[in-house]
Amino acid sequence: MPLGDSTKDVLAGTAGGIAQVLVGQPFDIVKVRVQTAPPGTYKGVVDCVTHILQGEGPMAFYKGTLMPLIGVGACVSIQFGVVQYFKRMFAYQNERANPAIKELTGPQLYTAGVMGGVANSVLAGPIEQVRIRLQTQKGNAIRGPFDCLKQIISHSGVSGVFRGMGPTVLREGHGMGIYFLTYEYLVQKKLDADNLTREQLPAFTSMLAGGAAGIVLWLMIYPVDVVKSYMQTDAMDPRQRRFRNSFDVVRHVLSHSGPRGFIKGLEPTLIRAPFANAATFVAFETAMRYLSKM
């Protein structure tokens, strides 16, 4: 029985998500540690890496990986599935309006990305909170992702699992809009220049376009990600929290670190972005080509 388009999108998105986690996780841990550490904790990215290696060993770079492997595969599959759905819908609308229109417009690509990001937020928020708490803990008070969820719910109820959803939705929605717009624009330029079909897209082109899209994504949404990280590493117990909402975080960062506080940890993120996102799109495009034959 042939696979439907939606099933193919989800399976290919899962492949992309797994590739993203395996390649990007060590960079992500350094990013979160530098973002949320008190001023003066680390002299820079290299100092943070040295502290982790000396204090916790090399396996610390994969702390909290289980939840992303389970969750990011699901998140990226939802993200890509929704994006592909809206791309097909817009293509159908364009064809009905004018059969000569073969490509989606920039606003259509951005909108497809936004819808994918917003849909993804429902899972991404809780998953990232668990991952960040595991990444930033120095001891073993949290014994794993499921113990983390249990502790969050016991301290602040089910709503605590969705802490930081405001900046998460903003980051995912706008970020994914820019992300997919950048990737599709670069891919389409290559296809048009060389008169290729999507099935003939070279893996190297997908790698370069994915890497570029990842860099543009993070440059556009990094300050929002900083706010989200502060919210999600705050105390589990509401009575001990420092921040009531995202505006409290913004005031805290400005008063303690100034505007530069919103770009703390940007270096490992920009180093990570081309590798993780190149892997994501190469895995996605490769899986789609394979699945299209089924």
mmCIF file of C-alpha atoms in Angstrom:
data_model
loop_
_atom_site.group_PDB
_atom_site.id
_atom_site.type_symbol
_atom_site.label_atom_id
_atom_site.label_comp_id
_atom_site.label_asym_id
_atom_site.label_seq_id
_atom_site.Cartn_x
_atom_site.Cartn_y
_atom_site.Cartn_z
ATOM 1 C CA MET A 1 0.000 0.000 0.000
ATOM 2 C CA PRO A 2 1.587 3.348 -1.045
ATOM 3 C CA LEU A 3 2.376 5.830 1.717
ATOM 4 C CA GLY A 4 0.344 9.051 1.749
ATOM 5 C CA ASP A 5 2.007 12.463 1.457
ATOM 6 C CA SER A 6 1.398 13.311 5.129
ATOM 7 C CA THR A 7 2.938 10.038 6.297
ATOM 8 C CA LYS A 8 6.008 10.653 4.146
ATOM 9 C CA ASP A 9 6.333 14.194 5.523
ATOM 10 C CA VAL A 10 6.171 12.959 9.114
ATOM 11 C CA LEU A 11 8.667 10.122 8.574
ATOM 12 C CA ALA A 12 11.125 12.353 6.725
ATOM 13 C CA GLY A 13 10.734 15.046 9.396
ATOM 14 C CA THR A 14 11.515 12.473 12.081
ATOM 15 C CA ALA A 15 14.727 11.540 10.266
ATOM 16 C CA GLY A 16 15.667 15.223 10.113
ATOM 17 C CA GLY A 17 14.915 15.708 13.811
ATOM 18 C CA ILE A 18 17.073 12.778 14.907
ATOM 19 C CA ALA A 19 19.983 14.029 12.780
ATOM 20 C CA GLN A 20 19.569 17.502 14.287
ATOM 21 C CA VAL A 21 19.778 16.227 17.864
ATOM 22 C CA LEU A 22 22.782 13.951 17.342
ATOM 23 C CA VAL A 23 24.793 16.689 15.632
ATOM 24 C CA GLY A 24 23.638 19.689 17.651
ATOM 25 C CA GLN A 25 23.303 18.491 21.253
ATOM 26 C CA PRO A 26 26.887 19.226 22.465
ATOM 27 C CA PHE A 27 26.707 22.765 21.076
ATOM 28 C CA ASP A 28 23.280 23.252 22.654
ATOM 29 C CA ILE A 29 24.483 22.359 26.141
ATOM 30 C CA VAL A 30 27.257 24.945 25.936
ATOM 31 C CA LYS A 31 24.754 27.527 24.667
ATOM 32 C CA VAL A 32 22.339 26.969 27.556
ATOM 33 C CA ARG A 33 25.091 26.975 30.196
ATOM 34 C CA VAL A 34 26.532 30.274 28.931
ATOM 35 C CA GLN A 35 23.051 31.820 28.528
ATOM 36 C CA THR A 36 21.845 31.147 32.056
ATOM 37 C CA ALA A 37 25.025 31.233 34.178
ATOM 38 C CA PRO A 38 25.469 34.222 36.533
ATOM 39 C CA PRO A 39 27.798 36.925 35.135
ATOM 40 C CA GLY A 40 31.451 35.961 35.611
ATOM 41 C CA THR A 41 30.864 32.198 35.765
ATOM 42 C CA TYR A 42 32.574 31.611 32.428
ATOM 43 C CA LYS A 43 35.141 33.739 30.604
ATOM 44 C CA GLY A 44 33.708 32.581 27.309
ATOM 45 C CA VAL A 45 32.657 29.576 25.276
ATOM 46 C CA VAL A 46 36.030 27.804 25.499
ATOM 47 C CA ASP A 47 36.093 28.292 29.269
ATOM 48 C CA CYS A 48 32.600 26.782 29.526
ATOM 49 C CA VAL A 49 33.670 23.760 27.470
ATOM 50 C CA THR A 50 36.751 23.352 29.678
ATOM 51 C CA HIS A 51 34.651 23.502 32.868
ATOM 52 C CA ILE A 52 32.282 20.839 31.554
ATOM 53 C CA LEU A 53 35.121 18.532 30.498
ATOM 54 C CA GLN A 54 37.026 18.907 33.759
ATOM 55 C CA GLY A 55 34.076 18.853 36.110
ATOM 56 C CA GLU A 56 31.673 16.427 34.443
ATOM 57 C CA GLY A 57 33.516 14.573 31.696
ATOM 58 C CA PRO A 58 32.880 14.349 27.951
ATOM 59 C CA MET A 59 29.565 12.506 28.301
ATOM 60 C CA ALA A 60 28.113 15.626 29.936
ATOM 61 C CA PHE A 61 27.796 17.102 26.435
ATOM 62 C CA TYR A 62 24.997 14.609 25.849
ATOM 63 C CA LYS A 63 23.125 15.245 29.100
ATOM 64 C CA GLY A 64 19.403 15.262 28.491
ATOM 65 C CA THR A 65 19.706 13.690 25.041
ATOM 66 C CA LEU A 66 17.045 11.015 25.566
ATOM 67 C CA MET A 67 14.176 13.491 25.712
ATOM 68 C CA PRO A 68 15.274 15.391 22.576
ATOM 69 C CA LEU A 69 15.732 12.131 20.660
ATOM 70 C CA ILE A 70 12.212 11.108 21.624
ATOM 71 C CA GLY A 71 10.720 14.570 21.404
ATOM 72 C CA VAL A 72 12.618 16.457 18.720
ATOM 73 C CA GLY A 73 11.909 13.690 16.233
ATOM 74 C CA ALA A 74 8.230 14.223 17.005
ATOM 75 C CA CYS A 75 8.586 18.019 16.983
ATOM 76 C CA VAL A 76 10.409 18.208 13.665
ATOM 77 C CA SER A 77 8.048 15.681 12.106
ATOM 78 C CA ILE A 78 5.085 17.889 13.109
ATOM 79 C CA GLN A 79 6.937 20.980 11.934
ATOM 80 C CA PHE A 80 7.844 19.580 8.524
ATOM 81 C CA GLY A 81 4.469 17.883 8.157
ATOM 82 C CA VAL A 82 2.558 21.129 8.708
ATOM 83 C CA VAL A 83 4.937 23.118 6.499
ATOM 84 C CA GLN A 84 4.607 20.614 3.650
ATOM 85 C CA TYR A 85 0.812 20.631 4.037
ATOM 86 C CA PHE A 86 0.629 24.416 3.693
ATOM 87 C CA LYS A 87 3.105 24.415 0.798
ATOM 88 C CA ARG A 88 0.885 21.981 -1.101
ATOM 89 C CA MET A 89 -2.216 24.010 -0.208
ATOM 90 C CA PHE A 90 -0.659 27.257 -1.452
ATOM 91 C CA ALA A 91 0.607 25.538 -4.619
ATOM 92 C CA TYR A 92 -2.912 24.265 -5.316
ATOM 93 C CA GLN A 93 -4.374 27.752 -4.779
ATOM 94 C CA ASN A 94 -1.765 29.308 -7.068
ATOM 95 C CA GLU A 95 -2.423 26.750 -9.795
ATOM 96 C CA ARG A 96 -6.157 27.409 -9.686
ATOM 97 C CA ALA A 97 -5.606 31.167 -9.861
ATOM 98 C CA ASN A 98 -2.930 31.033 -12.568
ATOM 99 C CA PRO A 99 -1.509 27.754 -13.931
ATOM 100 C CA ALA A 100 1.637 29.605 -15.029
ATOM 101 C CA ILE A 101 2.664 30.177 -11.383
ATOM 102 C CA LYS A 102 5.017 27.349 -10.465
ATOM 103 C CA GLU A 103 6.708 28.686 -7.349
ATOM 104 C CA LEU A 104 5.397 29.784 -3.957
ATOM 105 C CA THR A 105 5.778 33.428 -2.994
ATOM 106 C CA GLY A 106 7.938 34.608 -0.103
ATOM 107 C CA PRO A 107 4.923 35.410 2.110
ATOM 108 C CA GLN A 108 3.485 31.958 1.402
ATOM 109 C CA LEU A 109 6.731 30.224 2.379
ATOM 110 C CA TYR A 110 7.011 32.369 5.516
ATOM 111 C CA THR A 111 3.392 31.612 6.460
ATOM 112 C CA ALA A 112 3.923 27.874 5.978
ATOM 113 C CA GLY A 113 6.939 28.072 8.295
ATOM 114 C CA VAL A 114 5.028 30.077 10.905
ATOM 115 C CA MET A 115 2.221 27.518 10.960
ATOM 116 C CA GLY A 116 4.724 24.695 11.328
ATOM 117 C CA GLY A 117 6.495 26.498 14.166
ATOM 118 C CA VAL A 118 3.322 27.313 16.083
ATOM 119 C CA ALA A 119 2.087 23.722 15.759
ATOM 120 C CA ASN A 120 5.471 22.503 16.954
ATOM 121 C CA SER A 121 5.455 24.787 20.024
ATOM 122 C CA VAL A 122 3.004 22.645 21.978
ATOM 123 C CA LEU A 123 5.551 19.832 22.135
ATOM 124 C CA ALA A 124 8.732 21.909 21.900
ATOM 125 C CA GLY A 125 8.021 23.964 25.044
ATOM 126 C CA PRO A 126 7.785 21.059 27.529
ATOM 127 C CA ILE A 127 10.529 19.052 25.815
ATOM 128 C CA GLU A 128 12.967 21.943 25.874
ATOM 129 C CA GLN A 129 12.225 22.718 29.503
ATOM 130 C CA VAL A 130 13.104 19.142 30.468
ATOM 131 C CA ARG A 131 16.216 19.196 28.320
ATOM 132 C CA ILE A 132 17.411 22.532 29.696
ATOM 133 C CA ARG A 133 16.884 21.490 33.331
ATOM 134 C CA LEU A 134 18.899 18.326 32.725
ATOM 135 C CA GLN A 135 21.614 20.238 30.869
ATOM 136 C CA THR A 136 22.081 22.871 33.559
ATOM 137 C CA GLN A 137 21.995 20.724 36.688
ATOM 138 C CA LYS A 138 25.406 20.116 38.261
ATOM 139 C CA GLY A 139 24.483 17.115 40.427
ATOM 140 C CA ASN A 140 21.966 14.318 40.070
ATOM 141 C CA ALA A 141 18.900 15.805 41.752
ATOM 142 C CA ILE A 142 16.982 15.076 38.548
ATOM 143 C CA ARG A 143 17.498 11.448 37.549
ATOM 144 C CA GLY A 144 16.215 11.642 33.992
ATOM 145 C CA PRO A 145 13.584 13.205 31.717
ATOM 146 C CA PHE A 146 10.610 11.423 33.247
ATOM 147 C CA ASP A 147 11.759 12.222 36.788
ATOM 148 C CA CYS A 148 12.101 15.852 35.676
ATOM 149 C CA LEU A 149 8.510 15.908 34.434
ATOM 150 C CA LYS A 150 7.354 14.323 37.682
ATOM 151 C CA GLN A 151 9.161 16.951 39.761
ATOM 152 C CA ILE A 152 7.817 19.856 37.682
ATOM 153 C CA ILE A 153 4.224 18.612 38.026
ATOM 154 C CA SER A 154 4.593 17.933 41.748
ATOM 155 C CA HIS A 155 5.851 21.494 42.378
ATOM 156 C CA SER A 156 3.671 23.533 40.037
ATOM 157 C CA GLY A 157 1.065 21.274 38.462
ATOM 158 C CA VAL A 158 0.610 20.423 34.805
ATOM 159 C CA SER A 159 0.745 24.111 33.869
ATOM 160 C CA GLY A 160 4.364 24.169 35.059
ATOM 161 C CA VAL A 161 5.282 21.883 32.163
ATOM 162 C CA PHE A 162 4.296 24.698 29.785
ATOM 163 C CA ARG A 163 6.320 27.424 31.490
ATOM 164 C CA GLY A 164 7.884 29.806 28.982
ATOM 165 C CA MET A 165 5.301 29.113 26.291
ATOM 166 C CA GLY A 166 4.991 32.786 25.331
ATOM 167 C CA PRO A 167 8.584 33.159 24.124
ATOM 168 C CA THR A 168 8.501 29.577 22.801
ATOM 169 C CA VAL A 169 5.558 30.307 20.473
ATOM 170 C CA LEU A 170 7.142 33.591 19.333
ATOM 171 C CA ARG A 171 10.506 31.944 18.730
ATOM 172 C CA GLU A 172 9.084 28.929 16.902
ATOM 173 C CA GLY A 173 6.523 30.841 14.838
ATOM 174 C CA HIS A 174 8.668 33.704 13.545
ATOM 175 C CA GLY A 175 11.839 31.599 13.602
ATOM 176 C CA MET A 176 10.437 28.798 11.481
ATOM 177 C CA GLY A 177 8.905 31.309 9.085
ATOM 178 C CA ILE A 178 12.347 32.801 8.427
ATOM 179 C CA TYR A 179 13.982 29.355 8.482
ATOM 180 C CA PHE A 180 11.880 27.747 5.766
ATOM 181 C CA LEU A 181 11.707 30.920 3.689
ATOM 182 C CA THR A 182 15.525 31.094 3.614
ATOM 183 C CA TYR A 183 15.974 27.403 2.835
ATOM 184 C CA GLU A 184 13.370 27.252 0.077
ATOM 185 C CA TYR A 185 14.598 30.488 -1.515
ATOM 186 C CA LEU A 186 18.174 29.166 -1.770
ATOM 187 C CA VAL A 187 17.077 25.736 -2.981
ATOM 188 C CA GLN A 188 14.795 27.207 -5.650
ATOM 189 C CA LYS A 189 17.601 29.450 -6.921
ATOM 190 C CA LYS A 190 19.788 26.357 -7.419
ATOM 191 C CA LEU A 191 17.006 24.358 -9.095
ATOM 192 C CA ASP A 192 16.193 27.229 -11.476
ATOM 193 C CA ALA A 193 19.847 27.940 -12.298
ATOM 194 C CA ASP A 194 20.647 24.317 -13.162
ATOM 195 C CA ASN A 195 17.185 23.362 -14.497
ATOM 196 C CA LEU A 196 16.822 20.562 -11.938
ATOM 197 C CA THR A 197 13.791 18.917 -10.357
ATOM 198 C CA ARG A 198 13.429 18.616 -6.586
ATOM 199 C CA GLU A 199 14.378 14.932 -6.799
ATOM 200 C CA GLN A 200 17.674 15.958 -8.420
ATOM 201 C CA LEU A 201 18.628 18.416 -5.670
ATOM 202 C CA PRO A 202 22.305 17.776 -4.791
ATOM 203 C CA ALA A 203 22.930 16.870 -1.142
ATOM 204 C CA PHE A 204 25.642 19.538 -1.007
ATOM 205 C CA THR A 205 23.122 22.225 -1.994
ATOM 206 C CA SER A 206 20.701 21.030 0.675
ATOM 207 C CA MET A 207 23.563 21.107 3.176
ATOM 208 C CA LEU A 208 24.571 24.672 2.311
ATOM 209 C CA ALA A 209 20.982 25.952 2.219
ATOM 210 C CA GLY A 210 20.159 24.238 5.514
ATOM 211 C CA GLY A 211 23.281 25.639 7.170
ATOM 212 C CA ALA A 212 22.511 29.152 5.947
ATOM 213 C CA ALA A 213 18.873 28.875 7.081
ATOM 214 C CA GLY A 214 20.040 27.817 10.547
ATOM 215 C CA ILE A 215 22.350 30.817 10.892
ATOM 216 C CA VAL A 216 19.674 33.279 9.740
ATOM 217 C CA LEU A 217 17.145 31.655 12.090
ATOM 218 C CA TRP A 218 19.260 32.153 15.198
ATOM 219 C CA LEU A 219 20.338 35.675 14.305
ATOM 220 C CA MET A 220 16.650 36.591 14.078
ATOM 221 C CA ILE A 221 15.347 34.964 17.270
ATOM 222 C CA TYR A 222 18.261 34.577 19.694
ATOM 223 C CA PRO A 223 17.172 37.200 22.290
ATOM 224 C CA VAL A 224 13.778 35.468 22.536
ATOM 225 C CA ASP A 225 15.570 32.179 23.136
ATOM 226 C CA VAL A 226 17.529 33.753 26.002
ATOM 227 C CA VAL A 227 14.284 34.845 27.666
ATOM 228 C CA LYS A 228 12.842 31.358 27.215
ATOM 229 C CA SER A 229 15.911 29.746 28.790
ATOM 230 C CA TYR A 230 15.682 31.979 31.860
ATOM 231 C CA MET A 231 12.007 31.159 32.261
ATOM 232 C CA GLN A 232 12.592 27.427 31.941
ATOM 233 C CA THR A 233 15.534 27.258 34.347
ATOM 234 C CA ASP A 234 13.750 29.215 37.073
ATOM 235 C CA ALA A 235 12.753 27.376 40.268
ATOM 236 C CA MET A 236 10.157 24.640 39.855
ATOM 237 C CA ASP A 237 8.383 25.805 42.995
ATOM 238 C CA PRO A 238 6.353 28.953 42.121
ATOM 239 C CA ARG A 239 7.080 30.395 45.566
ATOM 240 C CA GLN A 240 10.820 30.398 44.880
ATOM 241 C CA ARG A 241 10.770 31.777 41.351
ATOM 242 C CA ARG A 242 12.616 34.956 40.438
ATOM 243 C CA PHE A 243 10.526 35.722 37.364
ATOM 244 C CA ARG A 244 6.759 36.038 37.074
ATOM 245 C CA ASN A 245 6.812 36.453 33.300
ATOM 246 C CA SER A 246 8.983 37.238 30.295
ATOM 247 C CA PHE A 247 9.018 40.971 31.054
ATOM 248 C CA ASP A 248 10.626 40.254 34.435
ATOM 249 C CA VAL A 249 13.345 38.321 32.596
ATOM 250 C CA VAL A 250 13.940 41.213 30.193
ATOM 251 C CA ARG A 251 14.289 43.668 33.102
ATOM 252 C CA HIS A 252 16.621 41.283 34.956
ATOM 253 C CA VAL A 253 18.910 40.746 31.953
ATOM 254 C CA LEU A 254 19.101 44.473 31.190
ATOM 255 C CA SER A 255 19.865 45.414 34.799
ATOM 256 C CA HIS A 256 22.502 42.704 35.331
ATOM 257 C CA SER A 257 24.154 42.328 31.924
ATOM 258 C CA GLY A 258 22.857 45.130 29.726
ATOM 259 C CA PRO A 259 21.817 44.572 26.101
ATOM 260 C CA ARG A 260 24.742 42.173 25.623
ATOM 261 C CA GLY A 261 22.987 39.785 27.991
ATOM 262 C CA PHE A 262 20.589 38.947 25.172
ATOM 263 C CA ILE A 263 23.399 37.528 23.032
ATOM 264 C CA LYS A 264 25.163 35.458 25.705
ATOM 265 C CA GLY A 265 25.923 32.046 24.266
ATOM 266 C CA LEU A 266 25.424 33.180 20.682
ATOM 267 C CA GLU A 267 28.866 31.931 19.571
ATOM 268 C CA PRO A 268 28.258 28.190 20.152
ATOM 269 C CA THR A 269 24.795 28.606 18.667
ATOM 270 C CA LEU A 270 26.165 30.072 15.435
ATOM 271 C CA ILE A 271 28.843 27.365 15.310
ATOM 272 C CA ARG A 272 26.182 24.704 15.881
ATOM 273 C CA ALA A 273 23.612 26.124 13.449
ATOM 274 C CA PRO A 274 25.198 25.223 10.089
ATOM 275 C CA PHE A 275 26.108 21.685 11.182
ATOM 276 C CA ALA A 276 22.829 20.785 12.903
ATOM 277 C CA ASN A 277 20.587 22.330 10.272
ATOM 278 C CA ALA A 278 22.592 21.038 7.340
ATOM 279 C CA ALA A 279 22.180 17.555 8.847
ATOM 280 C CA THR A 280 18.455 18.179 9.346
ATOM 281 C CA PHE A 281 17.706 19.084 5.739
ATOM 282 C CA VAL A 282 20.035 16.514 4.173
ATOM 283 C CA ALA A 283 18.346 13.799 6.254
ATOM 284 C CA PHE A 284 14.884 15.175 5.369
ATOM 285 C CA GLU A 285 15.526 15.465 1.615
ATOM 286 C CA THR A 286 17.199 12.043 1.488
ATOM 287 C CA ALA A 287 14.325 10.426 3.372
ATOM 288 C CA MET A 288 11.757 12.140 1.120
ATOM 289 C CA ARG A 289 13.499 10.848 -2.003
ATOM 290 C CA TYR A 290 13.543 7.338 -0.590
ATOM 291 C CA LEU A 291 9.927 7.501 0.620
ATOM 292 C CA SER A 292 8.675 8.922 -2.688
ATOM 293 C CA LYS A 293 9.473 5.535 -4.246
ATOM 294 C CA MET A 294 7.213 3.721 -1.787
#
